Amino acid sequence: MTDRFILADDPIALPQGAWAKTERRTLRRGNLPVLSLTQGHHRPYLFPVYTPQGFAVTSECPADHPHHNSCWIASDHVDCWMPAADGRKEQYTYNFYVNETFQGRAPGRILQTQAMGEETAAGYRITQEMEWRGPVEWAAPEGRLAARERRRLDLKLEGGAYVIDVESALSAAAWDLSLGPTRHAYFNLRVAESIAVTSGGRVVNDRGASGGAAVSGAGAHWVHYCGPVGGGHWAGLALFPDPRDHRDPWWFVADWGVVTVGPFRLEKRDIRQGETMTLRYRVLLHDGDLPAAVIAERYAAYLAGLR
């Protein structure tokens, strides 16, 4: 089996004259699937996501939170400052996190408009172009364009684990916008049910805290979820927010399997016209029951590569 990465459309057998409403493209290493680019109704996300031995470690649309889409980027509290008559600006408030109206904010959609893949010296790079569009409303039948995003995924096999470096560059469209303050942003993971603490897994951070309540809050450099995946095997994933973008990252982690980290839990982030907000993260997907000391070593190697 070759170790080359190949990105291809998933074949779907449909009757003549029918077409798929959304798409899924799968990245494979040889014959093994690594991850799939999925365009859901409300946002693009990565699902399934596998370890090198082929264990799926995330959950797509769990019944308790159907807007938890495996590995995804989203934000509640997105405000557009729209020009109005007499030089005034009006605040239009949207929600790009929950699939329904949430706390009075109508749901928008994040739409992938283009995706390109290419082999790199280290592995494979995927570049996606996105539009953040508000809901259908009066005078905006396709939804107002709130923001544009370029998302880059660099994937490689390193030290027996998959490493995904994610860079999200969010730009203002034709008006200024603000994100937050909210805990429902920005980078999110929903682990597979078997890995959750409630099913026998564990979640820890670099400070030695264990369990969702203890891990949640500010300041941790990384969070690691690990648990049983069947047949006596364990697998897990770790999330490293880039310290250049997250001086004091705020985490929301639950024993039932969600991990969210972002830089604007307490303060909003303004993005003016012509400006871009760039946030970066590393996801480590591994097989086995790795101790915290090994995750700490992988984080140290990540920091060294940023210099």
mmCIF file of C-alpha atoms in Angstrom:
data_model
loop_
_atom_site.group_PDB
_atom_site.id
_atom_site.type_symbol
_atom_site.label_atom_id
_atom_site.label_comp_id
_atom_site.label_asym_id
_atom_site.label_seq_id
_atom_site.Cartn_x
_atom_site.Cartn_y
_atom_site.Cartn_z
ATOM 1 C CA MET A 1 0.000 0.000 0.000
ATOM 2 C CA THR A 2 1.317 3.427 -0.943
ATOM 3 C CA ASP A 3 1.427 6.136 1.708
ATOM 4 C CA ARG A 4 0.352 8.883 -0.712
ATOM 5 C CA PHE A 5 -2.572 11.108 0.273
ATOM 6 C CA ILE A 6 -5.363 11.366 -2.310
ATOM 7 C CA LEU A 7 -8.483 13.572 -2.107
ATOM 8 C CA ALA A 8 -11.470 12.376 -4.148
ATOM 9 C CA ASP A 9 -15.248 12.737 -4.311
ATOM 10 C CA ASP A 10 -17.298 10.054 -2.588
ATOM 11 C CA PRO A 11 -19.319 8.185 -5.246
ATOM 12 C CA ILE A 12 -23.093 8.279 -4.714
ATOM 13 C CA ALA A 13 -25.432 6.102 -6.775
ATOM 14 C CA LEU A 14 -28.493 8.205 -7.631
ATOM 15 C CA PRO A 15 -31.338 7.724 -10.125
ATOM 16 C CA GLN A 16 -31.017 9.430 -13.488
ATOM 17 C CA GLY A 17 -31.858 13.117 -13.211
ATOM 18 C CA ALA A 18 -31.199 13.268 -9.454
ATOM 19 C CA TRP A 19 -28.296 14.966 -7.728
ATOM 20 C CA ALA A 20 -26.917 15.197 -4.211
ATOM 21 C CA LYS A 21 -27.908 18.263 -2.187
ATOM 22 C CA THR A 22 -24.496 18.439 -0.495
ATOM 23 C CA GLU A 23 -21.160 16.734 -1.033
ATOM 24 C CA ARG A 24 -18.518 14.781 0.813
ATOM 25 C CA ARG A 25 -14.928 14.381 -0.352
ATOM 26 C CA THR A 26 -12.609 11.922 1.359
ATOM 27 C CA LEU A 27 -8.865 12.167 1.892
ATOM 28 C CA ARG A 28 -7.223 8.748 1.874
ATOM 29 C CA ARG A 29 -3.731 7.535 2.631
ATOM 30 C CA GLY A 30 -3.369 4.572 0.344
ATOM 31 C CA ASN A 31 -6.578 2.577 0.824
ATOM 32 C CA LEU A 32 -7.319 3.948 4.283
ATOM 33 C CA PRO A 33 -9.652 6.916 4.833
ATOM 34 C CA VAL A 34 -8.162 9.750 6.893
ATOM 35 C CA LEU A 35 -10.946 12.330 6.964
ATOM 36 C CA SER A 36 -13.817 13.633 4.878
ATOM 37 C CA LEU A 37 -14.726 17.194 3.933
ATOM 38 C CA THR A 38 -18.466 17.391 4.522
ATOM 39 C CA GLN A 39 -20.726 20.288 3.570
ATOM 40 C CA GLY A 40 -23.672 20.089 5.904
ATOM 41 C CA HIS A 41 -26.815 22.172 5.639
ATOM 42 C CA HIS A 42 -25.457 24.826 8.019
ATOM 43 C CA ARG A 43 -21.668 24.524 7.814
ATOM 44 C CA PRO A 44 -18.713 22.567 6.418
ATOM 45 C CA TYR A 45 -16.898 20.235 8.797
ATOM 46 C CA LEU A 46 -14.576 17.244 8.975
ATOM 47 C CA PHE A 47 -16.314 13.895 9.381
ATOM 48 C CA PRO A 48 -15.396 11.093 9.633
ATOM 49 C CA VAL A 49 -11.998 11.678 11.256
ATOM 50 C CA TYR A 50 -9.774 8.629 11.733
ATOM 51 C CA THR A 51 -6.594 7.618 13.546
ATOM 52 C CA PRO A 52 -3.782 5.971 11.535
ATOM 53 C CA GLN A 53 -5.111 2.512 12.520
ATOM 54 C CA GLY A 54 -8.546 3.450 11.207
ATOM 55 C CA PHE A 55 -10.565 4.219 14.344
ATOM 56 C CA ALA A 56 -13.162 7.008 14.064
ATOM 57 C CA VAL A 57 -12.739 9.363 17.019
ATOM 58 C CA THR A 58 -15.421 12.027 16.457
ATOM 59 C CA SER A 59 -19.217 12.207 16.335
ATOM 60 C CA GLU A 60 -21.132 13.942 13.523
ATOM 61 C CA CYS A 61 -24.611 15.059 14.693
ATOM 62 C CA PRO A 62 -25.349 13.619 18.166
ATOM 63 C CA ALA A 63 -28.991 13.684 19.231
ATOM 64 C CA ASP A 64 -28.324 15.914 22.239
ATOM 65 C CA HIS A 65 -26.591 18.616 20.137
ATOM 66 C CA PRO A 66 -27.210 18.070 16.399
ATOM 67 C CA HIS A 67 -25.176 21.203 15.620
ATOM 68 C CA HIS A 68 -22.041 19.519 17.016
ATOM 69 C CA ASN A 69 -20.382 18.477 13.774
ATOM 70 C CA SER A 70 -17.306 16.407 14.599
ATOM 71 C CA CYS A 71 -14.517 18.910 13.912
ATOM 72 C CA TRP A 72 -15.866 22.331 12.984
ATOM 73 C CA ILE A 73 -15.493 26.095 13.186
ATOM 74 C CA ALA A 74 -18.423 28.301 14.167
ATOM 75 C CA SER A 75 -19.408 31.298 16.255
ATOM 76 C CA ASP A 76 -22.497 32.543 17.971
ATOM 77 C CA HIS A 77 -22.943 36.300 18.529
ATOM 78 C CA VAL A 78 -21.896 37.523 15.077
ATOM 79 C CA ASP A 79 -22.849 41.164 14.621
ATOM 80 C CA CYS A 80 -22.707 43.024 11.305
ATOM 81 C CA TRP A 81 -22.610 46.819 11.454
ATOM 82 C CA MET A 82 -24.676 47.733 8.418
ATOM 83 C CA PRO A 83 -24.685 51.184 6.792
ATOM 84 C CA ALA A 84 -28.067 52.897 6.984
ATOM 85 C CA ALA A 85 -29.580 56.252 6.065
ATOM 86 C CA ASP A 86 -27.975 59.518 7.174
ATOM 87 C CA GLY A 87 -24.584 57.873 7.764
ATOM 88 C CA ARG A 88 -25.895 55.727 10.609
ATOM 89 C CA LYS A 89 -24.974 52.092 11.261
ATOM 90 C CA GLU A 90 -27.443 49.430 12.337
ATOM 91 C CA GLN A 91 -26.553 46.253 14.217
ATOM 92 C CA TYR A 92 -27.647 43.023 12.509
ATOM 93 C CA THR A 93 -27.162 40.038 14.811
ATOM 94 C CA TYR A 94 -26.718 36.453 13.603
ATOM 95 C CA ASN A 95 -25.868 33.021 14.959
ATOM 96 C CA PHE A 96 -23.512 30.699 13.054
ATOM 97 C CA TYR A 97 -23.308 28.032 15.765
ATOM 98 C CA VAL A 98 -26.757 26.562 16.475
ATOM 99 C CA ASN A 99 -28.873 25.331 13.568
ATOM 100 C CA GLU A 100 -31.993 27.108 14.812
ATOM 101 C CA THR A 101 -32.812 30.517 16.225
ATOM 102 C CA PHE A 102 -30.808 30.732 19.437
ATOM 103 C CA GLN A 103 -31.259 33.371 22.132
ATOM 104 C CA GLY A 104 -33.079 35.515 19.572
ATOM 105 C CA ARG A 105 -30.412 35.260 16.867
ATOM 106 C CA ALA A 106 -31.439 33.678 13.569
ATOM 107 C CA PRO A 107 -29.165 30.954 12.174
ATOM 108 C CA GLY A 108 -26.856 31.709 9.282
ATOM 109 C CA ARG A 109 -24.987 29.267 7.054
ATOM 110 C CA ILE A 110 -21.303 28.782 6.286
ATOM 111 C CA LEU A 111 -20.988 27.621 2.679
ATOM 112 C CA GLN A 112 -17.902 26.166 1.057
ATOM 113 C CA THR A 113 -17.511 27.740 -2.360
ATOM 114 C CA GLN A 114 -14.242 26.090 -3.364
ATOM 115 C CA ALA A 115 -11.888 23.379 -2.115
ATOM 116 C CA MET A 116 -8.481 22.528 -3.525
ATOM 117 C CA GLY A 117 -6.015 19.847 -2.506
ATOM 118 C CA GLU A 118 -2.323 19.355 -3.189
ATOM 119 C CA GLU A 119 0.475 17.132 -2.014
ATOM 120 C CA THR A 120 3.212 18.791 0.041
ATOM 121 C CA ALA A 121 6.667 17.680 1.094
ATOM 122 C CA ALA A 122 5.279 16.756 4.530
ATOM 123 C CA GLY A 123 1.859 15.399 3.547
ATOM 124 C CA TYR A 124 -1.228 17.069 2.099
ATOM 125 C CA ARG A 125 -2.773 20.557 2.070
ATOM 126 C CA ILE A 126 -6.447 21.412 1.609
ATOM 127 C CA THR A 127 -7.535 25.019 1.037
ATOM 128 C CA GLN A 128 -11.202 25.902 1.360
ATOM 129 C CA GLU A 129 -12.987 29.141 0.499
ATOM 130 C CA MET A 130 -16.114 29.894 2.562
ATOM 131 C CA GLU A 131 -18.918 32.407 2.753
ATOM 132 C CA TRP A 132 -20.620 33.188 6.063
ATOM 133 C CA ARG A 133 -24.166 34.153 5.038
ATOM 134 C CA GLY A 134 -27.013 35.285 7.232
ATOM 135 C CA PRO A 135 -30.497 33.789 7.006
ATOM 136 C CA VAL A 136 -32.969 34.508 4.242
ATOM 137 C CA GLU A 137 -34.646 37.800 5.143
ATOM 138 C CA TRP A 138 -36.346 40.795 3.594
ATOM 139 C CA ALA A 139 -34.163 42.307 0.832
ATOM 140 C CA ALA A 140 -31.654 39.440 1.192
ATOM 141 C CA PRO A 141 -33.114 36.311 -0.476
ATOM 142 C CA GLU A 142 -29.739 34.523 -0.363
ATOM 143 C CA GLY A 143 -28.777 35.853 3.049
ATOM 144 C CA ARG A 144 -26.448 38.779 3.613
ATOM 145 C CA LEU A 145 -22.762 38.043 3.212
ATOM 146 C CA ALA A 146 -21.420 38.559 6.739
ATOM 147 C CA ALA A 147 -17.831 37.380 6.231
ATOM 148 C CA ARG A 148 -15.467 35.448 4.003
ATOM 149 C CA GLU A 149 -13.161 32.733 5.291
ATOM 150 C CA ARG A 150 -10.158 30.965 3.867
ATOM 151 C CA ARG A 151 -9.485 27.743 5.767
ATOM 152 C CA ARG A 152 -6.259 25.805 5.296
ATOM 153 C CA LEU A 153 -5.684 22.259 6.536
ATOM 154 C CA ASP A 154 -2.154 20.844 6.531
ATOM 155 C CA LEU A 155 -2.110 17.133 7.298
ATOM 156 C CA LYS A 156 0.810 14.800 7.878
ATOM 157 C CA LEU A 157 1.680 11.505 9.529
ATOM 158 C CA GLU A 158 4.237 12.212 12.244
ATOM 159 C CA GLY A 159 5.461 9.952 15.013
ATOM 160 C CA GLY A 160 2.713 7.408 14.365
ATOM 161 C CA ALA A 161 -0.096 9.995 14.655
ATOM 162 C CA TYR A 162 -1.980 12.201 12.246
ATOM 163 C CA VAL A 163 -1.369 15.910 12.695
ATOM 164 C CA ILE A 164 -3.794 18.464 11.266
ATOM 165 C CA ASP A 165 -2.764 22.115 11.355
ATOM 166 C CA VAL A 166 -5.816 24.312 10.841
ATOM 167 C CA GLU A 167 -5.628 27.988 9.884
ATOM 168 C CA SER A 168 -8.849 29.999 9.686
ATOM 169 C CA ALA A 169 -8.610 33.488 8.149
ATOM 170 C CA LEU A 170 -11.897 35.350 8.585
ATOM 171 C CA SER A 171 -12.349 38.638 6.721
ATOM 172 C CA ALA A 172 -15.026 41.308 6.862
ATOM 173 C CA ALA A 173 -17.182 41.567 3.738
ATOM 174 C CA ALA A 174 -18.795 44.893 2.815
ATOM 175 C CA TRP A 175 -19.204 46.045 6.420
ATOM 176 C CA ASP A 176 -17.540 45.737 9.819
ATOM 177 C CA LEU A 177 -18.392 42.783 12.029
ATOM 178 C CA SER A 178 -17.892 41.616 15.594
ATOM 179 C CA LEU A 179 -17.643 38.150 17.145
ATOM 180 C CA GLY A 180 -18.518 37.487 20.761
ATOM 181 C CA PRO A 181 -18.343 37.659 23.602
ATOM 182 C CA THR A 182 -19.499 34.036 23.671
ATOM 183 C CA ARG A 183 -18.386 30.595 24.760
ATOM 184 C CA HIS A 184 -19.917 29.131 21.596
ATOM 185 C CA ALA A 185 -16.816 29.769 19.489
ATOM 186 C CA TYR A 186 -14.439 29.191 17.788
ATOM 187 C CA PHE A 187 -12.780 25.799 17.189
ATOM 188 C CA ASN A 188 -14.783 22.743 18.217
ATOM 189 C CA LEU A 189 -14.486 18.981 18.545
ATOM 190 C CA ARG A 190 -17.159 16.454 19.481
ATOM 191 C CA VAL A 191 -15.534 13.151 20.343
ATOM 192 C CA ALA A 192 -16.991 9.735 19.601
ATOM 193 C CA GLU A 193 -19.366 8.509 22.281
ATOM 194 C CA SER A 194 -17.062 5.670 23.373
ATOM 195 C CA ILE A 195 -14.238 8.114 24.115
ATOM 196 C CA ALA A 196 -16.336 10.440 26.278
ATOM 197 C CA VAL A 197 -15.722 10.408 30.023
ATOM 198 C CA THR A 198 -19.324 9.260 30.496
ATOM 199 C CA SER A 199 -18.450 6.105 28.526
ATOM 200 C CA GLY A 200 -15.146 5.292 30.222
ATOM 201 C CA GLY A 201 -12.736 7.699 28.556
ATOM 202 C CA ARG A 202 -10.819 10.554 30.129
ATOM 203 C CA VAL A 203 -10.056 14.202 29.434
ATOM 204 C CA VAL A 204 -7.057 16.058 30.890
ATOM 205 C CA ASN A 205 -5.107 19.264 30.297
ATOM 206 C CA ASP A 206 -1.489 20.358 30.642
ATOM 207 C CA ARG A 207 -2.103 21.499 34.231
ATOM 208 C CA GLY A 208 -2.979 18.000 35.388
ATOM 209 C CA ALA A 209 -6.698 18.729 35.723
ATOM 210 C CA SER A 210 -9.039 15.870 34.842
ATOM 211 C CA GLY A 211 -12.722 15.895 33.898
ATOM 212 C CA GLY A 212 -14.735 18.405 31.947
ATOM 213 C CA ALA A 213 -15.582 20.779 34.800
ATOM 214 C CA ALA A 214 -11.966 20.961 35.983
ATOM 215 C CA VAL A 215 -10.546 21.341 32.468
ATOM 216 C CA SER A 216 -12.978 24.102 31.424
ATOM 217 C CA GLY A 217 -11.902 27.696 31.937
ATOM 218 C CA ALA A 218 -8.978 29.847 30.947
ATOM 219 C CA GLY A 219 -5.297 29.348 30.406
ATOM 220 C CA ALA A 220 -4.645 25.677 29.568
ATOM 221 C CA HIS A 221 -2.237 25.136 26.683
ATOM 222 C CA TRP A 222 -3.754 21.854 25.504
ATOM 223 C CA VAL A 223 -6.577 19.400 26.148
ATOM 224 C CA HIS A 224 -6.410 15.663 25.497
ATOM 225 C CA TYR A 225 -9.370 13.276 25.144
ATOM 226 C CA CYS A 226 -8.711 9.530 25.077
ATOM 227 C CA GLY A 227 -10.851 6.425 25.484
ATOM 228 C CA PRO A 228 -11.879 2.950 24.318
ATOM 229 C CA VAL A 229 -12.790 2.490 20.648
ATOM 230 C CA GLY A 230 -13.625 -1.233 20.617
ATOM 231 C CA GLY A 231 -11.858 -4.575 20.606
ATOM 232 C CA GLY A 232 -9.686 -3.588 23.554
ATOM 233 C CA HIS A 233 -8.183 -0.648 21.635
ATOM 234 C CA TRP A 234 -7.855 2.925 22.838
ATOM 235 C CA ALA A 235 -7.457 6.054 20.746
ATOM 236 C CA GLY A 236 -7.737 9.776 21.227
ATOM 237 C CA LEU A 237 -7.172 13.306 20.088
ATOM 238 C CA ALA A 238 -5.477 16.390 21.474
ATOM 239 C CA LEU A 239 -6.111 20.034 20.652
ATOM 240 C CA PHE A 240 -3.383 22.710 20.704
ATOM 241 C CA PRO A 241 -4.493 26.338 20.126
ATOM 242 C CA ASP A 242 -1.687 28.421 18.637
ATOM 243 C CA PRO A 243 -0.292 30.634 21.439
ATOM 244 C CA ARG A 244 0.352 33.425 18.920
ATOM 245 C CA ASP A 245 -3.418 33.805 18.546
ATOM 246 C CA HIS A 246 -4.543 32.647 21.995
ATOM 247 C CA ARG A 247 -2.609 34.334 24.783
ATOM 248 C CA ASP A 248 -5.192 33.169 27.329
ATOM 249 C CA PRO A 249 -7.403 30.570 25.594
ATOM 250 C CA TRP A 250 -10.797 29.866 27.096
ATOM 251 C CA TRP A 251 -12.024 26.278 27.062
ATOM 252 C CA PHE A 252 -15.434 24.686 27.405
ATOM 253 C CA VAL A 253 -15.075 20.929 27.869
ATOM 254 C CA ALA A 254 -17.748 18.440 28.915
ATOM 255 C CA ASP A 255 -17.581 14.850 30.118
ATOM 256 C CA TRP A 256 -20.160 13.994 27.447
ATOM 257 C CA GLY A 257 -17.670 14.844 24.707
ATOM 258 C CA VAL A 258 -17.471 18.441 23.464
ATOM 259 C CA VAL A 259 -14.284 20.523 23.376
ATOM 260 C CA THR A 260 -14.432 24.212 22.409
ATOM 261 C CA VAL A 261 -11.615 26.738 22.551
ATOM 262 C CA GLY A 262 -11.502 30.356 21.438
ATOM 263 C CA PRO A 263 -9.998 33.744 22.264
ATOM 264 C CA PHE A 264 -13.145 35.825 22.808
ATOM 265 C CA ARG A 265 -15.084 34.320 25.693
ATOM 266 C CA LEU A 266 -15.129 37.575 27.687
ATOM 267 C CA GLU A 267 -14.374 40.233 25.076
ATOM 268 C CA LYS A 268 -15.692 40.685 21.559
ATOM 269 C CA ARG A 269 -13.385 40.727 18.543
ATOM 270 C CA ASP A 270 -13.924 43.463 15.942
ATOM 271 C CA ILE A 271 -13.011 42.879 12.297
ATOM 272 C CA ARG A 272 -13.103 46.033 10.201
ATOM 273 C CA GLN A 273 -13.497 46.193 6.440
ATOM 274 C CA GLY A 274 -10.204 45.228 4.868
ATOM 275 C CA GLU A 275 -9.078 43.346 8.020
ATOM 276 C CA THR A 276 -8.616 39.628 8.585
ATOM 277 C CA MET A 277 -8.648 37.672 11.841
ATOM 278 C CA THR A 278 -6.417 34.590 11.689
ATOM 279 C CA LEU A 279 -6.752 31.786 14.258
ATOM 280 C CA ARG A 280 -4.679 28.599 14.193
ATOM 281 C CA TYR A 281 -4.957 25.196 15.850
ATOM 282 C CA ARG A 282 -3.298 21.788 15.802
ATOM 283 C CA VAL A 283 -5.240 18.544 16.169
ATOM 284 C CA LEU A 284 -3.357 15.352 17.037
ATOM 285 C CA LEU A 285 -5.110 12.043 16.212
ATOM 286 C CA HIS A 286 -3.469 9.011 17.779
ATOM 287 C CA ASP A 287 -3.889 5.334 18.526
ATOM 288 C CA GLY A 288 -3.301 3.809 21.947
ATOM 289 C CA ASP A 289 -3.642 5.078 25.493
ATOM 290 C CA LEU A 290 -1.101 7.913 25.506
ATOM 291 C CA PRO A 291 -0.143 9.417 28.867
ATOM 292 C CA ALA A 292 -0.097 13.170 29.487
ATOM 293 C CA ALA A 293 3.708 13.207 29.361
ATOM 294 C CA VAL A 294 3.657 12.111 25.715
ATOM 295 C CA ILE A 295 1.094 14.784 24.798
ATOM 296 C CA ALA A 296 3.290 17.338 26.558
ATOM 297 C CA GLU A 297 6.225 16.250 24.403
ATOM 298 C CA ARG A 298 4.137 16.593 21.251
ATOM 299 C CA TYR A 299 3.052 20.073 22.346
ATOM 300 C CA ALA A 300 6.677 21.079 23.002
ATOM 301 C CA ALA A 301 7.574 19.909 19.488
ATOM 302 C CA TYR A 302 4.678 21.969 18.132
ATOM 303 C CA LEU A 303 5.966 25.096 19.895
ATOM 304 C CA ALA A 304 9.469 24.482 18.596
ATOM 305 C CA GLY A 305 8.121 24.383 15.052
ATOM 306 C CA LEU A 306 6.496 27.805 15.475
ATOM 307 C CA ARG A 307 9.814 29.590 16.089
#
